CSV table of C-alpha atoms in Angstrom, one decimal:
chain,number,residue,atom,x,y,z
C,10,MET,CA,0.2,-0.4,-0.3
C,11,LYS,CA,3.0,2.0,1.2
C,12,ARG,CA,4.0,1.4,-2.9
C,13,ARG,CA,0.9,2.5,-4.5
C,14,LYS,CA,0.2,5.9,-1.9
C,15,ALA,CA,4.0,6.5,-3.3
C,16,LEU,CA,3.0,6.0,-7.4
C,17,LYS,CA,-0.4,8.2,-6.5
C,18,ASN,CA,2.2,11.4,-5.5
C,19,THR,CA,4.4,11.1,-8.0
C,20,ILE,CA,1.7,10.5,-10.2
C,21,MET,CA,-0.5,13.4,-9.0
C,22,GLY,CA,2.6,15.7,-8.9
C,23,LEU,CA,2.9,14.7,-13.1
C,24,GLY,CA,-0.3,16.4,-14.2
C,25,GLY,CA,-2.5,15.1,-11.1
C,26,ILE,CA,-3.1,11.2,-12.8
C,27,SER,CA,-4.4,8.8,-10.4
C,28,LEU,CA,-4.3,5.4,-12.1
C,29,LEU,CA,-4.5,4.2,-8.8
C,30,SER,CA,-8.8,4.6,-8.6
C,31,SER,CA,-9.5,2.7,-12.3
C,32,PHE,CA,-8.6,-1.1,-10.0
C,33,THR,CA,-11.5,-1.3,-8.3
C,34,LYS,CA,-13.3,-0.1,-11.8
C,35,MET,CA,-10.9,-2.6,-13.4
C,36,GLU,CA,-12.1,-5.6,-11.8
C,37,SER,CA,-15.5,-6.6,-13.4
C,38,LEU,CA,-13.5,-6.3,-17.3
C,39,MET,CA,-10.6,-8.2,-15.4
C,40,ASN,CA,-12.5,-11.1,-14.8
C,41,THR,CA,-13.5,-11.7,-18.8
C,42,LEU,CA,-9.3,-12.3,-18.9
C,43,ASN,CA,-9.6,-15.6,-20.6
C,44,ASP,CA,-5.0,-17.0,-19.8
C,45,ASP,CA,-4.7,-17.4,-23.3
C,46,GLN,CA,-5.8,-13.6,-24.0
C,47,LYS,CA,-2.0,-11.9,-23.1
C,48,ILE,CA,-2.1,-8.2,-24.1
C,49,GLY,CA,1.6,-6.5,-23.8
C,50,ILE,CA,2.4,-2.8,-23.6
C,51,GLN,CA,5.3,-1.2,-24.9
C,52,LEU,CA,6.9,0.6,-21.8
C,53,PHE,CA,8.2,3.9,-23.6
C,54,THR,CA,3.6,4.3,-23.7
C,55,ILE,CA,4.4,5.3,-20.4
C,56,PRO,CA,7.7,6.1,-20.4
C,57,PHE,CA,7.2,8.6,-16.9
C,58,LEU,CA,5.4,6.0,-15.0
C,59,VAL,CA,8.1,3.7,-15.4
C,60,ASP,CA,11.1,6.3,-14.7
C,61,ASN,CA,9.8,6.9,-11.4
C,62,ASP,CA,8.6,4.4,-9.8
C,63,PHE,CA,9.4,1.1,-11.8
C,64,GLU,CA,8.6,-1.4,-9.4
C,65,GLY,CA,5.0,0.2,-8.7
C,66,ALA,CA,4.1,1.0,-12.1
C,67,LEU,CA,4.9,-2.6,-13.4
C,68,LYS,CA,2.1,-3.5,-9.9
C,69,ILE,CA,0.2,-1.3,-11.9
C,70,LEU,CA,-0.2,-2.4,-15.1
C,71,SER,CA,-0.6,-6.6,-13.9
C,72,GLU,CA,-3.4,-5.3,-11.7
C,73,MET,CA,-5.2,-3.6,-14.7
C,74,GLY,CA,-4.9,-7.0,-16.9
C,75,TYR,CA,-1.4,-6.1,-18.3
C,76,LYS,CA,0.4,-10.0,-18.9
C,77,GLU,CA,3.8,-8.7,-21.3
C,78,ILE,CA,6.2,-6.6,-20.9
C,79,GLU,CA,8.2,-4.8,-23.8
C,80,LEU,CA,11.6,-3.1,-22.6
C,81,PHE,CA,13.1,-0.5,-24.6
C,82,GLY,CA,17.3,0.3,-24.1
C,83,PRO,CA,20.1,1.2,-23.6
C,84,TYR,CA,20.6,-2.0,-21.0
C,85,PRO,CA,23.8,-1.6,-18.4
C,86,PHE,CA,25.3,-3.8,-20.7
C,87,SER,CA,24.4,-2.3,-24.6
C,88,HIS,CA,27.5,-0.7,-26.8
C,89,ASP,CA,27.9,2.9,-25.4
C,90,ASN,CA,26.8,3.9,-29.2
C,91,SER,CA,24.0,2.2,-28.1
C,92,LYS,CA,24.0,4.7,-24.8
C,93,GLN,CA,25.0,7.6,-26.1
C,94,VAL,CA,22.3,7.7,-29.5
C,95,PHE,CA,20.0,7.5,-26.4
C,96,THR,CA,21.4,10.6,-24.4
C,97,GLN,CA,19.8,12.9,-26.9
C,98,MET,CA,16.1,11.4,-26.7
C,99,GLN,CA,16.4,10.9,-22.8
C,100,GLN,CA,17.0,15.3,-23.0
C,101,MET,CA,14.8,16.3,-24.5
C,102,LEU,CA,12.0,14.0,-22.8
C,103,ASN,CA,13.4,15.1,-19.7
C,104,LEU,CA,13.6,10.9,-18.5
C,105,LYS,CA,16.6,10.2,-15.5
C,106,GLN,CA,16.7,6.2,-16.1
C,107,HIS,CA,15.9,3.9,-18.5
C,108,SER,CA,15.9,0.1,-19.2
C,109,PHE,CA,16.4,-1.5,-15.7
C,110,TYR,CA,15.5,1.8,-13.8
C,111,GLY,CA,18.5,0.6,-11.5
C,112,LYS,CA,17.4,-2.6,-10.7
C,113,SER,CA,19.7,-5.8,-12.6
C,114,ALA,CA,18.3,-7.8,-15.2
C,115,LYS,CA,18.3,-11.0,-12.2
C,116,GLU,CA,16.8,-8.2,-10.1
C,117,THR,CA,13.8,-7.1,-12.9
C,118,SER,CA,13.5,-10.8,-14.2
C,119,GLU,CA,12.9,-11.7,-10.1
C,120,LEU,CA,9.8,-8.7,-10.0
C,121,MET,CA,8.6,-9.8,-13.5
C,122,LYS,CA,8.1,-13.2,-12.5
C,123,ASP,CA,6.6,-12.1,-8.5
C,124,LEU,CA,3.5,-10.1,-10.7
C,125,GLY,CA,3.1,-13.1,-12.9
C,126,LEU,CA,4.7,-11.0,-15.9
C,127,THR,CA,6.5,-12.1,-18.9
C,128,VAL,CA,9.1,-9.9,-21.0
C,129,PRO,CA,8.6,-11.7,-24.6
C,130,SER,CA,11.0,-9.2,-26.4
C,131,VAL,CA,13.2,-6.3,-26.0
C,132,HIS,CA,14.5,-3.3,-27.9
C,133,CYS,CA,17.6,-2.7,-28.7
C,134,TYR,CA,20.2,-0.6,-30.6
C,135,ILE,CA,22.0,-2.1,-34.0
C,136,ASP,CA,25.3,-1.1,-31.9
C,137,SER,CA,24.9,-3.4,-29.4
C,138,LEU,CA,25.0,-5.9,-31.2
C,139,ARG,CA,26.9,-5.0,-33.9
C,140,TYR,CA,30.3,-4.4,-31.9
C,141,GLY,CA,28.8,-6.1,-28.0
C,142,MET,CA,26.4,-9.4,-29.1
C,143,ASN,CA,28.6,-11.5,-26.8
C,144,ASP,CA,28.0,-8.9,-23.7
C,145,PHE,CA,23.9,-8.2,-24.8
C,146,LEU,CA,23.3,-11.4,-24.5
C,147,GLU,CA,24.8,-12.0,-21.5
C,148,GLY,CA,22.7,-9.9,-19.8
C,149,MET,CA,19.8,-10.6,-21.3
C,150,LYS,CA,20.5,-14.5,-19.7
C,151,PRO,CA,18.2,-13.4,-17.0
C,152,LEU,CA,15.4,-11.8,-18.7
C,153,ALA,CA,15.3,-15.2,-21.8
C,154,PRO,CA,13.8,-12.6,-24.4
C,155,LYS,CA,12.2,-14.5,-26.8
C,156,TYR,CA,12.3,-11.5,-29.1
C,157,ALA,CA,15.4,-9.1,-29.6
C,158,VAL,CA,14.5,-6.5,-31.9
C,159,ILE,CA,15.6,-3.6,-33.5
C,160,PRO,CA,13.4,0.0,-32.9
C,161,ALA,CA,14.4,2.1,-35.4
C,162,LEU,CA,17.7,2.4,-37.9
C,163,MET,CA,19.1,5.7,-37.4
C,164,ASN,CA,22.3,6.4,-39.2
C,165,PRO,CA,20.1,7.0,-42.9
C,166,GLU,CA,23.3,5.5,-44.8
C,167,ASP,CA,22.2,1.9,-43.5
C,168,ARG,CA,19.1,2.3,-44.8
C,169,ASN,CA,20.0,5.0,-48.2
C,170,SER,CA,20.1,1.8,-51.3
C,171,LYS,CA,19.1,-1.4,-52.3
C,172,GLU,CA,22.3,-2.1,-51.7
C,173,ALA,CA,22.4,-0.8,-48.3
C,174,TYR,CA,19.5,-2.6,-47.5
C,175,LEU,CA,20.6,-5.7,-48.7
C,176,LYS,CA,23.8,-6.1,-46.5
C,177,LEU,CA,21.1,-5.0,-43.6
C,178,ALA,CA,19.4,-8.3,-45.0
C,179,GLU,CA,23.1,-10.8,-44.5
C,180,GLU,CA,23.8,-8.6,-41.5
C,181,PHE,CA,20.2,-9.6,-40.0
C,182,ASN,CA,20.4,-12.7,-40.8
C,183,GLY,CA,23.9,-13.2,-39.0
C,184,PHE,CA,22.5,-10.9,-35.7
C,185,GLY,CA,20.2,-13.6,-36.7
C,186,LYS,CA,22.4,-17.2,-36.3
C,187,GLN,CA,24.6,-15.5,-33.5
C,188,MET,CA,21.2,-15.4,-31.3
C,189,LYS,CA,19.6,-19.0,-32.3
C,190,ALA,CA,22.4,-20.5,-30.5
C,191,HIS,CA,20.5,-18.6,-27.1
C,192,GLY,CA,17.0,-19.5,-27.5
C,193,MET,CA,16.3,-15.9,-28.6
C,194,LYS,CA,15.0,-15.4,-32.6
C,195,PHE,CA,16.0,-11.0,-33.9
C,196,ALA,CA,13.2,-9.4,-35.0
C,197,TYR,CA,13.0,-6.0,-36.9
C,198,HIS,CA,10.3,-2.9,-36.8
C,199,ASN,CA,9.3,-0.5,-39.4
C,200,HIS,CA,9.6,3.1,-39.1
C,201,GLY,CA,8.5,4.9,-41.4
C,202,TYR,CA,10.5,5.3,-43.6
C,203,GLU,CA,11.6,1.8,-45.8
C,204,HIS,CA,9.4,2.7,-48.3
C,205,ILE,CA,11.1,4.2,-50.0
C,206,VAL,CA,11.6,1.9,-53.4
C,207,PHE,CA,15.2,1.1,-54.5
C,208,ASP,CA,15.0,-0.3,-58.5
C,209,GLY,CA,11.4,-0.4,-57.6
C,210,GLU,CA,11.5,-2.3,-54.3
C,211,MET,CA,10.0,-0.6,-51.0
C,212,GLY,CA,13.5,-1.4,-48.4
C,213,LEU,CA,11.2,-3.1,-46.2
C,214,ASP,CA,10.3,-5.7,-48.8
C,215,ILE,CA,13.7,-5.9,-49.0
C,216,LEU,CA,14.5,-6.8,-45.8
C,217,LEU,CA,11.1,-9.2,-46.1
C,218,ASN,CA,12.6,-11.3,-48.8
C,219,ASN,CA,16.1,-11.6,-48.1
C,220,THR,CA,16.4,-12.2,-44.4
C,221,ASP,CA,16.0,-16.0,-43.8
C,222,PRO,CA,12.7,-16.1,-42.1
C,223,ASP,CA,14.6,-19.2,-38.8
C,224,PHE,CA,16.9,-16.4,-37.9
C,225,VAL,CA,15.2,-12.6,-39.5
C,226,GLN,CA,11.1,-12.1,-38.0
C,227,PHE,CA,9.6,-8.5,-37.6
C,228,GLU,CA,7.5,-6.3,-35.8
C,229,ILE,CA,5.1,-4.4,-37.6
C,230,ASP,CA,4.1,-0.5,-36.2
C,231,ILE,CA,0.7,-0.3,-37.9
C,232,PHE,CA,1.3,3.5,-37.3
C,233,TRP,CA,4.7,4.3,-38.4
C,234,MET,CA,3.6,1.7,-41.5
C,235,LYS,CA,0.5,3.9,-42.5
C,236,ALA,CA,2.4,7.0,-41.7
C,237,ALA,CA,5.1,5.8,-44.5
C,238,GLY,CA,1.7,5.5,-46.4
C,239,GLN,CA,1.3,1.5,-46.7
C,240,GLU,CA,-1.2,-0.8,-45.5
C,241,PRO,CA,-0.9,-3.3,-42.3
C,242,ILE,CA,-3.3,-5.9,-43.7
C,243,ASP,CA,-2.1,-6.1,-46.7
C,244,TYR,CA,1.5,-6.3,-45.6
C,245,LEU,CA,0.1,-9.2,-42.8
C,246,LYS,CA,-1.3,-11.1,-46.0
C,247,LYS,CA,1.9,-10.5,-48.3
C,248,TYR,CA,4.3,-11.9,-45.6
C,249,PRO,CA,2.5,-14.9,-43.3
C,250,ASN,CA,4.9,-15.7,-39.9
C,251,ARG,CA,7.1,-13.1,-40.8
C,252,PHE,CA,5.4,-10.5,-38.0
C,253,LYS,CA,5.2,-12.0,-35.1
C,254,MET,CA,5.1,-8.7,-32.8
C,255,MET,CA,2.5,-5.4,-33.5
C,256,HIS,CA,2.5,-2.9,-31.7
C,257,VAL,CA,-1.0,-1.1,-31.9
C,258,LYS,CA,-1.7,1.7,-31.8
C,259,ASP,CA,-4.9,4.0,-33.8
C,260,ALA,CA,-4.0,8.0,-35.3
C,261,ALA,CA,-7.0,11.1,-34.9
C,262,LYS,CA,-6.0,11.5,-38.4
C,263,LYS,CA,-4.0,10.7,-40.9
C,264,PHE,CA,-0.3,11.4,-40.5
C,265,ARG,CA,2.6,10.7,-43.5
C,266,PHE,CA,6.5,10.1,-42.0
C,267,LYS,CA,8.6,13.2,-44.1
C,268,GLY,CA,11.9,12.3,-42.6
C,269,ASP,CA,15.4,10.4,-42.9
C,270,GLY,CA,14.9,9.0,-39.4
C,271,SER,CA,18.2,10.3,-38.0
C,272,THR,CA,17.0,12.5,-35.7
C,273,PRO,CA,14.0,11.1,-32.6
C,274,ASP,CA,12.8,14.9,-33.5
C,275,GLN,CA,10.8,13.7,-37.0
C,276,TRP,CA,9.1,10.3,-35.1
C,277,MET,CA,8.2,12.8,-32.2
C,278,GLU,CA,6.2,15.3,-34.9
C,279,GLY,CA,3.8,13.0,-35.3
C,280,PHE,CA,3.0,12.1,-31.0
C,281,PRO,CA,0.6,14.3,-31.0
C,282,LEU,CA,-1.6,12.5,-33.2
C,283,MET,CA,-1.9,9.0,-31.7
C,284,SER,CA,-4.8,7.6,-30.4
C,285,ASP,CA,-5.5,4.7,-28.3
C,286,PRO,CA,-6.5,1.9,-30.7
C,287,GLY,CA,-10.0,2.1,-32.0
C,288,GLU,CA,-10.3,5.9,-30.9
C,289,GLY,CA,-8.8,6.7,-34.1
C,290,ILE,CA,-8.7,6.3,-38.3
C,291,PHE,CA,-8.0,3.8,-38.4
C,292,ASP,CA,-9.9,-0.1,-38.4
C,293,ILE,CA,-7.8,-2.1,-35.4
C,294,GLN,CA,-10.2,-4.5,-35.1
C,295,ALA,CA,-9.4,-6.1,-39.2
C,296,ILE,CA,-6.0,-5.3,-38.3
C,297,ILE,CA,-5.8,-8.2,-36.0
C,298,LYS,CA,-7.9,-10.5,-37.4
C,299,GLN,CA,-5.9,-10.2,-39.7
C,300,GLY,CA,-2.6,-10.1,-38.0
C,301,ILE,CA,-3.9,-13.9,-35.6
C,302,ALA,CA,-4.6,-15.3,-39.0
C,303,SER,CA,-0.9,-14.3,-40.3
C,304,GLY,CA,1.1,-15.5,-37.5
C,305,VAL,CA,1.2,-12.4,-34.9
C,306,GLU,CA,1.8,-14.2,-31.1
C,307,HIS,CA,2.5,-10.7,-29.7
C,308,PHE,CA,0.1,-7.4,-29.0
C,309,TYR,CA,1.5,-4.1,-27.8
C,310,LEU,CA,-0.1,-1.2,-26.3
C,311,GLU,CA,2.4,1.1,-27.7
C,312,ARG,CA,1.1,4.9,-27.8
C,313,ASP,CA,4.8,6.7,-27.3
C,314,MET,CA,4.3,8.8,-24.4
C,315,ALA,CA,0.3,8.9,-24.1
C,316,PRO,CA,-0.1,12.2,-22.3
C,317,ASP,CA,-3.8,11.1,-20.0
C,318,SER,CA,-1.9,7.3,-18.6
C,319,GLU,CA,-4.6,6.3,-16.9
C,320,GLN,CA,-7.5,6.7,-19.7
C,321,THR,CA,-4.4,5.3,-22.5
C,322,LEU,CA,-4.4,2.0,-20.2
C,323,LYS,CA,-7.8,1.6,-19.6
C,324,ASN,CA,-9.3,2.2,-22.4
C,325,SER,CA,-6.3,0.3,-24.5
C,326,ILE,CA,-6.7,-3.1,-21.9
C,327,LYS,CA,-10.5,-2.8,-22.5
C,328,LYS,CA,-10.3,-2.3,-26.3
C,329,LEU,CA,-8.0,-4.8,-26.9
C,330,ILE,CA,-9.3,-7.8,-24.3
C,331,GLU,CA,-12.2,-6.9,-27.3
C,332,MET,CA,-10.4,-7.4,-30.0
C,333,ILE,CA,-7.7,-9.4,-30.1
């Protein structure tokens, strides 16, 4: 109870939000949640809550019915390049911490287990895999995630030509081969810039067509795919069993990503246009239905830096229980 009270005070200080009042209202909804409905959340949805009280925020998520957690790095064992990449965003957002929030990987794993939570996937930056794969794999052992996901390629030179994408595909296959020996799979998350056409083929298609499904999978973010002018349902149909995770969020209105993805502010431009699943212009139900048919295993709420954490968490768990 002390931890709940402390978190309530913290949240109130951040803008008058109180998640605790929602617990009794969620009780009837929780009774309808089946064991097979493992609704997940990418923690970048609520970065300030976990930044101020990691353990308390996880407890709230567990009590609300979220079962799967996707972490965002960097981690204590990440390569220094990856830590430097995140520093810019951390300063922009005024975040004090990240990843395990002062805990070790083992302590984080034990906390998750105590709360009935699992960590099917984690986000990581490419340099940690390029230059520190052994450290990353060893560091992640206590959590034993199934997937390690690159959420974005910050360097445009990695994706400015067909040759660059073919090189990435080869590199991704190599990542996956290394990870497989450790019971982990590599995955890539689309982020809005992969639909530029090179010699008649889009970047994302180059990756999908030139990576081995035994070693490389994908996480589909429906907002950023729409922002690139493409349809998630079309990709799910075209590439069955390649997208194993889905980031679920809606949009208040159409948004077209115009940047090159080299700086965080380009994506942050789209954050205010996001909305809770089922509250915007996307046919979320149809996308999820196709996702299930096409082999998506994990559905994560991810409304980047949700402006009203309480409302987003409550709205989304209710909608996702109905849709999945």
